[in-house]
């Protein structure tokens, strides 16, 4: 097809003896300030949408996706002062509303409805937290998909907003003081020239906002001016005695600090002075703090620390298990510990002295999480889901170790959908798990969608996905590969797919593709690959290395220029995951797989539909712009290489349901055209 014209420039750099050609660097300019970039975006998007409009099956995908999203969806409630706070989407609302229920069986009242905030539905409710007594609610507002937040405070009884107004919060929690006098949050300095879309990451700090005071008077609680690129996240223990602050370079580990809130000067103690392992504070009982760590336990363990001990030290409470420790909650005088066993959830109980106390029965094989409750309260809640089971909220009786359904969605799913776990060998012999989702009557080769992420120690676990089900219901196969770089098997699994080991992630995906074809799961010429963010990088790298394996590729909001990623917005935070382009060894490794720099002119490439958003301030859209411009300029065969650009959609969080449905319908129709999935 004919693509819009893209101007080439003569930008060339010499770096570590390599001549780096970057002809599309001008596409890094902000479209809000550069008319040429804005015109290029408009032309690309017009061409793409004109092509997508011709694809058969697009309307059918859109209709089915809408039907599977059209059911009530609730989140796990947070109980404060006898009130239950949760979010609810009635079905096809663009954004979930925040709801409060008076007592376990009282009437519901909508407190915050972001669907009234903007005409396009792109202004969303972000982080939120009720005060300990349930009388106040602090919540973040996210506009157009940005990572920036504005925090407001609501009087729950009256429904009136207080005058408190917090700006420039980003990568934040909202953690109330026990007495409700204010809350902790994290922010950056106000961006220069009030231009947040291009603001670099630096100077993050934790502040305390006292209600009724201007933000300029907020108390700085924790910062590291000598390490300006760290991110700091705060929580407060249930008893209100301590604030726990985690400092991290973005990947690899965290440095925990405990703040004593019982003393007027709030003295702090940094418990670990490096970023070699992840730590988290589960809670505290008096001066005894419960923590999780990967120190001397790559799959995680639980330790305690007595802050009043003459010589404080960590004491083992729950040692490392065969499975990976994923989360811990203090509920009803028990430790509820979630483990990942081959990327599926198991939940074990322990007494506060570490004595095993059985397991929490789950409704099936899938993912449980969000355990919410109080140490002194027997009532708790959690969520359960799987690829073929919508999210169900369960009410949990801790003493009886029994749960009942609290919010069960009513959605019609094809009863023939089955989920199967397989294992395959990667290039170096590593055993990698993969989940297969398909109809029970699909026993031969079929159009297959391969999904993977493989980064930041993030585990890809079974969750209800209307997108995946829409593909499988049409007779296709979805394969989810749990490749190295994720956290499915602990720290070692993450480390094996990061920094100089990143190629292992790509090898695992290539091996997954080969396995699907060899085992007769994927049809010949019927395999598509899809991933977003770090997964978008993975897609771009893999199709450069083995373009012939795939009929179609769907890289979403991907990191595509690995030599300049650290120069934009939050990119500096990714150095601990990918490496530093200013370091020669890292540079050579990054250059070896950077999607933008390794397009193989003269090779036959799959059909490619790259997706991004004009307001993504995490992975800036210039990554996708430059990558697609380079694809379109190369001789890669007759299949299309297109760019789909959403407006006011950001990196994904807060994206309106209408936009989600449209985007997935476009992607699946595109992949179906080239994999042979029946329209």
mmCIF file of C-alpha atoms in Angstrom, residues 540-541 543-545 560 589-601 605:
data_model
loop_
_atom_site.group_PDB
_atom_site.id
_atom_site.type_symbol
_atom_site.label_atom_id
_atom_site.label_comp_id
_atom_site.label_asym_id
_atom_site.label_seq_id
_atom_site.Cartn_x
_atom_site.Cartn_y
_atom_site.Cartn_z
ATOM 1 C CA UNK A 540 9.512 -5.491 17.788
ATOM 2 C CA UNK A 541 12.738 -7.309 18.705
ATOM 3 C CA UNK A 543 10.015 -9.997 14.501
ATOM 4 C CA UNK A 544 13.338 -8.404 13.565
ATOM 5 C CA UNK A 545 15.152 -11.567 14.604
ATOM 6 C CA UNK A 560 11.394 0.873 20.283
ATOM 7 C CA UNK A 589 23.702 -5.021 24.098
ATOM 8 C CA UNK A 590 20.883 -2.528 23.503
ATOM 9 C CA UNK A 591 22.014 -1.853 19.944
ATOM 10 C CA UNK A 592 21.901 -5.588 19.277
ATOM 11 C CA UNK A 593 18.126 -5.816 19.754
ATOM 12 C CA UNK A 594 16.713 -2.266 19.536
ATOM 13 C CA UNK A 595 13.623 -2.618 17.270
ATOM 14 C CA UNK A 596 14.177 0.742 15.544
ATOM 15 C CA UNK A 597 17.808 -0.008 14.686
ATOM 16 C CA UNK A 598 17.560 -3.649 13.552
ATOM 17 C CA UNK A 599 14.895 -3.661 10.833
ATOM 18 C CA UNK A 600 16.152 -6.086 8.171
ATOM 19 C CA UNK A 601 15.720 -4.435 4.804
ATOM 20 C CA UNK A 605 8.068 -9.182 7.343
#
